[in-house]
C-alpha cells in the first residue's frame, strides 16, 4: 500500500471565512459593499464569522472537517482607505493567528492585506507569514476599481514569490458602475445574487486572474501559485477558449493554457458539485483540486442532488451532502479513485499550503 492510500482520511477546508468586530464596523461605515450589509453582517452569519472557537469546531465536527484554513471574508480590507485598512488588517491577522495557536491541529490561516497601501500590504504579508505562521494570503480582484495586475500592486506579488506562499483570489462584488450597467433591472435580491454569487463575482475573480497572466505576473514569478475557489471561477472551465489570447500576447513566455494548468489550483468554495469537480480535474489534473466548504456561507442542505449547492447568500439552494458528515461525504463519494479522494480531501492542501500532516501511529 502506498503512502497516499495508507494515510488516514482527512478533510481540510481551504475556503473558510471569519472576521473581526473592528472590520465589520469599518466595512459597514465605509465599505459600500452590499454583500456586507445584506449577507455577512446579519444574524447567524455574523455570529459565525466572529467565532473562531468552540462553535466553529462543533460545526466542523458535524460536517467531518478536520481542519479549516481561516480567511477574512470578502471584501477584506480592500474597500477601506490605507489609514483605516492597515491597522485593521494587522489586528485581523493577529486574531486568526491566535486561533491557530489555540487549535494548531484544527486551524491554519491566510493573511488579509491592506491593498490600498501596497507597500504596507507587502510588509504585512511578510509579518503574517514569517512572524505569525500564516500559510498564504487571500486577495480580492479589485482595490477600488483597480485590478490586481496594476503595477502598483507588484510589491505584494514579489513578497509572495519570495516567501514561497500561494495567493488565494476570492471573488468580491463588482464596482458600482459595472453593477448598474450589467446586473441591474431586476428586484433587489435577484440583482444582488446576479452580481455576486450567482454570476458576477465569479467572473470578476476569473478575469482578475487572467489579467495577472496577461500582465506577465507569472513570467516574473514563474513558481507563484494562485488558488481559485468555485472550481476555477469560470477561468478553469473556459481554459481552452482563454488560450486564444496566447496569439495576441507574444510577450508571454508560455501559452495562457500553460499558466492555467501550471500555476493555478482550485477549491470547491462551497460548491458541492461532483460534475464541476470532474471538469476541474479534467483541466488541471488530480493534484490541483482541494476541498473548501465556504463556511459559514456554503453549508449544504439535505435536499436536491450533487449538482446543486448553497453558495454565499444562496436562496432555495440544495446539496446532496448535508447533515452530519456533509463535507466528508462529498469527498468520500467523489468520482475519483481512492488516491484522488485523498488528494482532494487533504493531500493537495497539505502540499500546496505546506500544512503539517498529523502524526499517525
CSV table of N, CA, C and O in Angstrom, one decimal, residues 3-90:
chain,number,residue,atom,x,y,z
A,3,UNK,N,1.9,5.5,0.2
A,3,UNK,CA,1.8,6.4,1.3
A,3,UNK,C,0.4,7.1,1.2
A,3,UNK,O,-0.2,7.3,2.3
A,4,UNK,N,-0.1,7.5,0.0
A,4,UNK,CA,-1.4,8.2,-0.1
A,4,UNK,C,-2.5,7.3,0.4
A,4,UNK,O,-3.3,7.8,1.2
A,5,UNK,N,-2.6,6.1,0.0
A,5,UNK,CA,-3.7,5.3,0.5
A,5,UNK,C,-3.5,4.8,1.9
A,5,UNK,O,-4.5,4.4,2.5
A,6,UNK,N,-2.3,4.8,2.4
A,6,UNK,CA,-2.1,4.4,3.8
A,6,UNK,C,-2.5,5.5,4.8
A,6,UNK,O,-2.7,5.2,6.0
A,7,UNK,N,-2.5,6.7,4.4
A,7,UNK,CA,-2.8,7.8,5.2
A,7,UNK,C,-4.2,7.8,5.6
A,7,UNK,O,-5.1,7.7,4.8
A,8,UNK,N,-4.5,8.0,6.9
A,8,UNK,CA,-5.9,8.1,7.4
A,8,UNK,C,-6.6,9.3,6.7
A,8,UNK,O,-6.0,10.4,6.6
A,9,UNK,N,-7.8,9.1,6.3
A,9,UNK,CA,-8.5,10.2,5.6
A,9,UNK,C,-8.7,11.4,6.4
A,9,UNK,O,-9.2,11.3,7.6
A,10,UNK,N,-8.4,12.5,5.9
A,10,UNK,CA,-8.6,13.8,6.5
A,10,UNK,C,-9.4,14.7,5.5
A,10,UNK,O,-9.3,14.5,4.3
A,11,UNK,N,-10.1,15.7,6.0
A,11,UNK,CA,-10.8,16.7,5.1
A,11,UNK,C,-10.3,18.0,5.6
A,11,UNK,O,-10.5,18.4,6.8
A,12,UNK,N,-9.7,18.8,4.7
A,12,UNK,CA,-9.3,20.1,5.0
A,12,UNK,C,-10.1,21.1,4.2
A,12,UNK,O,-10.1,21.0,3.0
A,13,UNK,N,-10.7,22.1,4.9
A,13,UNK,CA,-11.5,23.1,4.2
A,13,UNK,C,-10.6,24.3,3.9
A,13,UNK,O,-10.0,24.9,4.9
A,14,UNK,N,-10.4,24.7,2.7
A,14,UNK,CA,-9.4,25.7,2.3
A,14,UNK,C,-10.0,27.1,2.1
A,14,UNK,O,-9.3,28.1,1.9
A,15,UNK,N,-11.4,27.2,2.1
A,15,UNK,CA,-12.0,28.5,2.0
A,15,UNK,C,-13.0,28.6,3.1
A,15,UNK,O,-14.2,28.3,2.9
A,16,UNK,N,-12.6,29.1,4.2
A,16,UNK,CA,-13.4,29.1,5.4
A,16,UNK,C,-13.2,30.5,6.1
A,16,UNK,O,-12.1,30.8,6.5
A,17,UNK,N,-14.3,31.2,6.3
A,17,UNK,CA,-14.2,32.6,6.5
A,17,UNK,C,-14.5,33.1,7.9
A,17,UNK,O,-15.3,32.4,8.7
A,18,UNK,N,-13.9,34.2,8.3
A,18,UNK,CA,-14.1,34.8,9.6
A,18,UNK,C,-14.0,36.3,9.4
A,18,UNK,O,-13.6,36.8,8.3
A,19,UNK,N,-14.3,37.1,10.5
A,19,UNK,CA,-13.9,38.5,10.5
A,19,UNK,C,-13.9,39.0,12.0
A,19,UNK,O,-14.0,38.1,12.9
A,20,UNK,N,-13.6,40.2,12.2
A,20,UNK,CA,-13.5,40.8,13.5
A,20,UNK,C,-14.5,41.9,13.7
A,20,UNK,O,-15.0,42.4,12.7
A,21,UNK,N,-14.9,42.2,14.9
A,21,UNK,CA,-15.8,43.3,15.1
A,21,UNK,C,-15.3,44.6,14.5
A,21,UNK,O,-16.1,45.4,14.0
A,22,UNK,N,-14.0,44.8,14.6
A,22,UNK,CA,-13.5,46.1,14.1
A,22,UNK,C,-13.6,46.2,12.6
A,22,UNK,O,-14.0,47.2,12.0
A,23,UNK,N,-13.4,45.1,11.9
A,23,UNK,CA,-13.5,45.1,10.4
A,23,UNK,C,-15.0,45.2,10.1
A,23,UNK,O,-15.3,46.0,9.1
A,24,UNK,N,-15.8,44.5,10.7
A,24,UNK,CA,-17.3,44.6,10.4
A,24,UNK,C,-17.7,46.1,10.6
A,24,UNK,O,-18.4,46.6,9.7
A,25,UNK,N,-17.4,46.7,11.7
A,25,UNK,CA,-17.8,48.1,11.9
A,25,UNK,C,-17.2,49.0,10.8
A,25,UNK,O,-18.0,49.9,10.2
A,26,UNK,N,-16.0,48.8,10.4
A,26,UNK,CA,-15.4,49.7,9.4
A,26,UNK,C,-16.0,49.4,8.0
A,26,UNK,O,-16.3,50.4,7.2
A,27,UNK,N,-16.3,48.2,7.7
A,27,UNK,CA,-17.0,47.9,6.4
A,27,UNK,C,-18.4,48.5,6.3
A,27,UNK,O,-18.8,49.0,5.3
A,28,UNK,N,-19.1,48.4,7.4
A,28,UNK,CA,-20.5,48.9,7.5
A,28,UNK,C,-20.4,50.4,7.3
A,28,UNK,O,-21.3,51.0,6.7
A,29,UNK,N,-19.4,51.1,7.9
A,29,UNK,CA,-19.3,52.5,7.8
A,29,UNK,C,-18.8,53.0,6.5
A,29,UNK,O,-19.3,54.0,5.9
A,30,UNK,N,-17.7,52.4,6.0
A,30,UNK,CA,-17.0,52.9,4.8
A,30,UNK,C,-17.0,52.0,3.6
A,30,UNK,O,-16.5,52.4,2.5
A,31,UNK,N,-17.4,50.8,3.8
A,31,UNK,CA,-17.1,49.8,2.7
A,31,UNK,C,-18.0,49.9,1.5
A,31,UNK,O,-17.5,49.7,0.4
A,32,UNK,N,-19.2,50.3,1.6
A,32,UNK,CA,-20.1,50.5,0.5
A,32,UNK,C,-20.3,49.2,-0.3
A,32,UNK,O,-20.5,49.2,-1.5
A,33,UNK,N,-20.4,48.0,0.4
A,33,UNK,CA,-20.5,46.7,-0.3
A,33,UNK,C,-21.7,46.1,0.2
A,33,UNK,O,-21.9,45.8,1.4
A,34,UNK,N,-22.7,45.8,-0.7
A,34,UNK,CA,-23.9,45.2,-0.4
A,34,UNK,C,-23.8,43.8,0.2
A,34,UNK,O,-24.7,43.4,1.0
A,35,UNK,N,-22.7,43.1,-0.1
A,35,UNK,CA,-22.6,41.7,0.5
A,35,UNK,C,-22.3,41.8,2.0
A,35,UNK,O,-22.7,40.9,2.7
A,36,UNK,N,-21.7,42.9,2.4
A,36,UNK,CA,-21.5,43.1,3.8
A,36,UNK,C,-22.9,43.5,4.5
A,36,UNK,O,-23.3,42.9,5.5
A,37,UNK,N,-23.6,44.4,3.9
A,37,UNK,CA,-24.8,44.9,4.5
A,37,UNK,C,-25.9,43.8,4.5
A,37,UNK,O,-26.7,43.7,5.5
A,38,UNK,N,-26.0,43.1,3.4
A,38,UNK,CA,-27.2,42.2,3.2
A,38,UNK,C,-26.9,40.7,3.5
A,38,UNK,O,-27.8,39.9,3.5
A,39,UNK,N,-25.6,40.3,3.6
A,39,UNK,CA,-25.3,38.9,3.7
A,39,UNK,C,-24.5,38.6,5.0
A,39,UNK,O,-24.9,37.9,5.8
A,40,UNK,N,-23.3,39.3,5.1
A,40,UNK,CA,-22.4,38.9,6.2
A,40,UNK,C,-22.7,39.5,7.5
A,40,UNK,O,-22.4,38.8,8.5
A,41,UNK,N,-23.2,40.7,7.6
A,41,UNK,CA,-23.3,41.3,8.9
A,41,UNK,C,-24.6,41.0,9.7
A,41,UNK,O,-24.8,41.5,10.8
A,42,UNK,N,-25.4,40.1,9.1
A,42,UNK,CA,-26.7,39.9,9.7
A,42,UNK,C,-26.8,38.6,10.5
A,42,UNK,O,-26.2,37.5,10.1
A,43,UNK,N,-27.4,38.6,11.7
A,43,UNK,CA,-27.8,37.4,12.4
A,43,UNK,C,-26.7,36.4,12.6
A,43,UNK,O,-25.6,36.6,13.0
A,44,UNK,N,-27.1,35.1,12.2
A,44,UNK,CA,-26.3,34.0,12.5
A,44,UNK,C,-25.0,34.0,11.7
A,44,UNK,O,-24.0,33.6,12.2
A,45,UNK,N,-25.0,34.5,10.5
A,45,UNK,CA,-23.8,34.6,9.7
A,45,UNK,C,-22.8,35.4,10.3
A,45,UNK,O,-21.6,35.0,10.5
A,46,UNK,N,-23.1,36.6,10.8
A,46,UNK,CA,-22.2,37.5,11.6
A,46,UNK,C,-21.6,36.7,12.8
A,46,UNK,O,-20.4,36.8,13.0
A,47,UNK,N,-22.5,36.1,13.5
A,47,UNK,CA,-22.0,35.4,14.7
A,47,UNK,C,-21.0,34.3,14.4
A,47,UNK,O,-20.0,34.1,15.1
A,48,UNK,N,-21.3,33.6,13.3
A,48,UNK,CA,-20.4,32.5,12.9
A,48,UNK,C,-19.1,33.0,12.4
A,48,UNK,O,-18.0,32.4,12.5
A,49,UNK,N,-19.1,34.2,11.7
A,49,UNK,CA,-17.9,34.8,11.2
A,49,UNK,C,-17.0,35.2,12.4
A,49,UNK,O,-15.8,35.2,12.3
A,50,UNK,N,-17.6,35.7,13.4
A,50,UNK,CA,-16.9,36.2,14.6
A,50,UNK,C,-16.3,35.1,15.4
A,50,UNK,O,-15.3,35.3,16.1
A,51,UNK,N,-16.9,33.9,15.3
A,51,UNK,CA,-16.4,32.8,16.2
A,51,UNK,C,-15.3,32.0,15.5
A,51,UNK,O,-15.5,31.5,14.4
A,52,UNK,N,-14.2,31.9,16.1
A,52,UNK,CA,-13.1,31.0,15.7
A,52,UNK,C,-12.7,30.1,16.8
A,52,UNK,O,-11.5,29.8,17.1
A,53,UNK,N,-13.7,29.6,17.5
A,53,UNK,CA,-13.5,28.7,18.7
A,53,UNK,C,-14.4,27.5,18.7
A,53,UNK,O,-14.6,26.8,17.7
A,54,UNK,N,-15.1,27.3,19.8
A,54,UNK,CA,-15.8,26.1,20.0
A,54,UNK,C,-17.0,25.9,19.1
A,54,UNK,O,-17.3,24.7,18.7
A,55,UNK,N,-17.8,26.9,18.9
A,55,UNK,CA,-18.9,26.7,18.0
A,55,UNK,C,-18.5,26.3,16.6
A,55,UNK,O,-19.1,25.4,16.0
A,56,UNK,N,-17.5,27.0,16.1
A,56,UNK,CA,-16.9,26.6,14.8
A,56,UNK,C,-16.4,25.2,14.8
A,56,UNK,O,-16.7,24.4,13.8
A,57,UNK,N,-15.7,24.8,15.8
A,57,UNK,CA,-15.2,23.4,15.9
A,57,UNK,C,-16.3,22.4,15.9
A,57,UNK,O,-16.2,21.4,15.3
A,58,UNK,N,-17.4,22.7,16.6
A,58,UNK,CA,-18.6,21.8,16.6
A,58,UNK,C,-19.2,21.7,15.2
A,58,UNK,O,-19.5,20.6,14.8
A,59,UNK,N,-19.3,22.8,14.5
A,59,UNK,CA,-19.8,22.7,13.1
A,59,UNK,C,-18.8,21.9,12.2
A,59,UNK,O,-19.3,21.1,11.3
A,60,UNK,N,-17.6,22.1,12.4
A,60,UNK,CA,-16.6,21.3,11.6
A,60,UNK,C,-16.7,19.8,11.9
A,60,UNK,O,-16.8,18.9,11.0
A,61,UNK,N,-16.9,19.5,13.2
A,61,UNK,CA,-17.0,18.0,13.6
A,61,UNK,C,-18.3,17.4,12.9
A,61,UNK,O,-18.3,16.3,12.4
A,62,UNK,N,-19.4,18.2,12.9
A,62,UNK,CA,-20.6,17.7,12.4
A,62,UNK,C,-20.5,17.4,10.9
A,62,UNK,O,-21.2,16.5,10.4
A,63,UNK,N,-19.7,18.2,10.2
A,63,UNK,CA,-19.6,18.0,8.8
A,63,UNK,C,-18.4,17.2,8.4
A,63,UNK,O,-18.2,16.9,7.2
A,64,UNK,N,-17.6,16.7,9.3
A,64,UNK,CA,-16.5,15.9,9.0
A,64,UNK,C,-15.3,16.6,8.5
A,64,UNK,O,-14.4,16.1,7.8
A,65,UNK,N,-15.1,17.9,8.9
A,65,UNK,CA,-13.9,18.7,8.5
A,65,UNK,C,-12.9,18.6,9.6
A,65,UNK,O,-13.2,19.0,10.8
A,66,UNK,N,-11.7,18.2,9.3
A,66,UNK,CA,-10.7,18.1,10.3
A,66,UNK,C,-9.9,19.4,10.6
A,66,UNK,O,-9.5,19.7,11.7
A,67,UNK,N,-9.7,20.1,9.5
A,67,UNK,CA,-9.0,21.4,9.6
A,67,UNK,C,-9.6,22.4,8.7
A,67,UNK,O,-10.1,22.1,7.6
A,68,UNK,N,-9.6,23.7,9.2
A,68,UNK,CA,-10.0,24.8,8.3
A,68,UNK,C,-8.9,25.8,8.1
A,68,UNK,O,-8.1,26.1,9.1
A,69,UNK,N,-8.7,26.2,6.9
A,69,UNK,CA,-7.8,27.3,6.7
A,69,UNK,C,-8.6,28.6,6.7
A,69,UNK,O,-9.3,28.9,5.8
A,70,UNK,N,-8.5,29.3,7.8
A,70,UNK,CA,-9.3,30.5,8.0
A,70,UNK,C,-8.9,31.7,7.1
A,70,UNK,O,-7.7,31.9,6.9
A,71,UNK,N,-9.8,32.4,6.7
A,71,UNK,CA,-9.5,33.6,5.9
A,71,UNK,C,-10.6,34.7,6.2
A,71,UNK,O,-11.7,34.4,6.5
A,72,UNK,N,-10.2,36.0,6.1
A,72,UNK,CA,-11.1,37.1,6.4
A,72,UNK,C,-12.0,37.1,5.2
A,72,UNK,O,-11.6,37.1,4.0
A,73,UNK,N,-13.3,37.3,5.5
A,73,UNK,CA,-14.3,37.2,4.4
A,73,UNK,C,-14.3,38.4,3.5
A,73,UNK,O,-13.7,39.5,3.8
A,74,UNK,N,-14.9,38.2,2.3
A,74,UNK,CA,-15.0,39.3,1.4
A,74,UNK,C,-15.7,40.5,1.9
A,74,UNK,O,-16.7,40.3,2.7
A,75,UNK,N,-15.3,41.7,1.6
A,75,UNK,CA,-14.2,42.1,0.7
A,75,UNK,C,-12.9,42.4,1.5
A,75,UNK,O,-12.0,43.1,0.9
A,76,UNK,N,-12.7,41.8,2.6
A,76,UNK,CA,-11.4,42.1,3.4
A,76,UNK,C,-11.4,43.5,3.7
A,76,UNK,O,-12.4,44.2,4.0
A,77,UNK,N,-10.1,44.1,3.7
A,77,UNK,CA,-10.0,45.5,4.0
A,77,UNK,C,-9.8,46.3,2.7
A,77,UNK,O,-9.5,47.5,2.7
A,78,UNK,N,-10.0,45.6,1.5
A,78,UNK,CA,-9.7,46.3,0.3
A,78,UNK,C,-10.6,47.5,-0.1
A,78,UNK,O,-10.1,48.4,-0.8
A,79,UNK,N,-11.8,47.7,0.4
A,79,UNK,CA,-12.5,48.9,0.1
A,79,UNK,C,-12.1,50.1,1.0
A,79,UNK,O,-12.6,51.2,0.8
A,80,UNK,N,-11.3,49.8,2.0
A,80,UNK,CA,-11.0,50.8,3.0
A,80,UNK,C,-9.8,51.6,2.7
A,80,UNK,O,-8.9,51.2,2.0
A,81,UNK,N,-9.7,52.9,3.2
A,81,UNK,CA,-8.6,53.7,3.0
A,81,UNK,C,-7.4,53.1,3.7
A,81,UNK,O,-7.5,52.3,4.6
A,82,UNK,N,-6.2,53.4,3.2
A,82,UNK,CA,-5.0,52.9,3.8
A,82,UNK,C,-4.9,53.2,5.3
A,82,UNK,O,-4.5,52.3,6.1
A,83,UNK,N,-5.3,54.4,5.7
A,83,UNK,CA,-5.3,54.8,7.1
A,83,UNK,C,-6.1,53.8,8.0
A,83,UNK,O,-5.7,53.5,9.1
A,84,UNK,N,-7.2,53.4,7.4
A,84,UNK,CA,-8.1,52.5,8.2
A,84,UNK,C,-7.7,51.1,8.0
A,84,UNK,O,-7.7,50.2,8.9
A,85,UNK,N,-7.3,50.7,6.8
A,85,UNK,CA,-7.1,49.3,6.4
A,85,UNK,C,-5.9,48.7,7.1
A,85,UNK,O,-5.9,47.5,7.5
A,86,UNK,N,-4.8,49.5,7.2
A,86,UNK,CA,-3.5,48.9,7.7
A,86,UNK,C,-3.7,48.4,9.1
A,86,UNK,O,-3.3,47.2,9.4
A,87,UNK,N,-4.1,49.2,10.1
A,87,UNK,CA,-4.3,48.6,11.4
A,87,UNK,C,-5.3,47.5,11.6
A,87,UNK,O,-5.2,46.6,12.3
A,88,UNK,N,-6.4,47.6,10.8
A,88,UNK,CA,-7.5,46.6,10.9
A,88,UNK,C,-7.0,45.3,10.3
A,88,UNK,O,-7.2,44.2,10.9
A,89,UNK,N,-6.2,45.3,9.2
A,89,UNK,CA,-5.7,44.1,8.7
A,89,UNK,C,-4.7,43.4,9.6
A,89,UNK,O,-4.7,42.2,9.8
A,90,UNK,N,-3.9,44.2,10.3
A,90,UNK,CA,-2.9,43.7,11.2
A,90,UNK,C,-3.6,43.0,12.4
A,90,UNK,O,-3.3,41.9,12.8
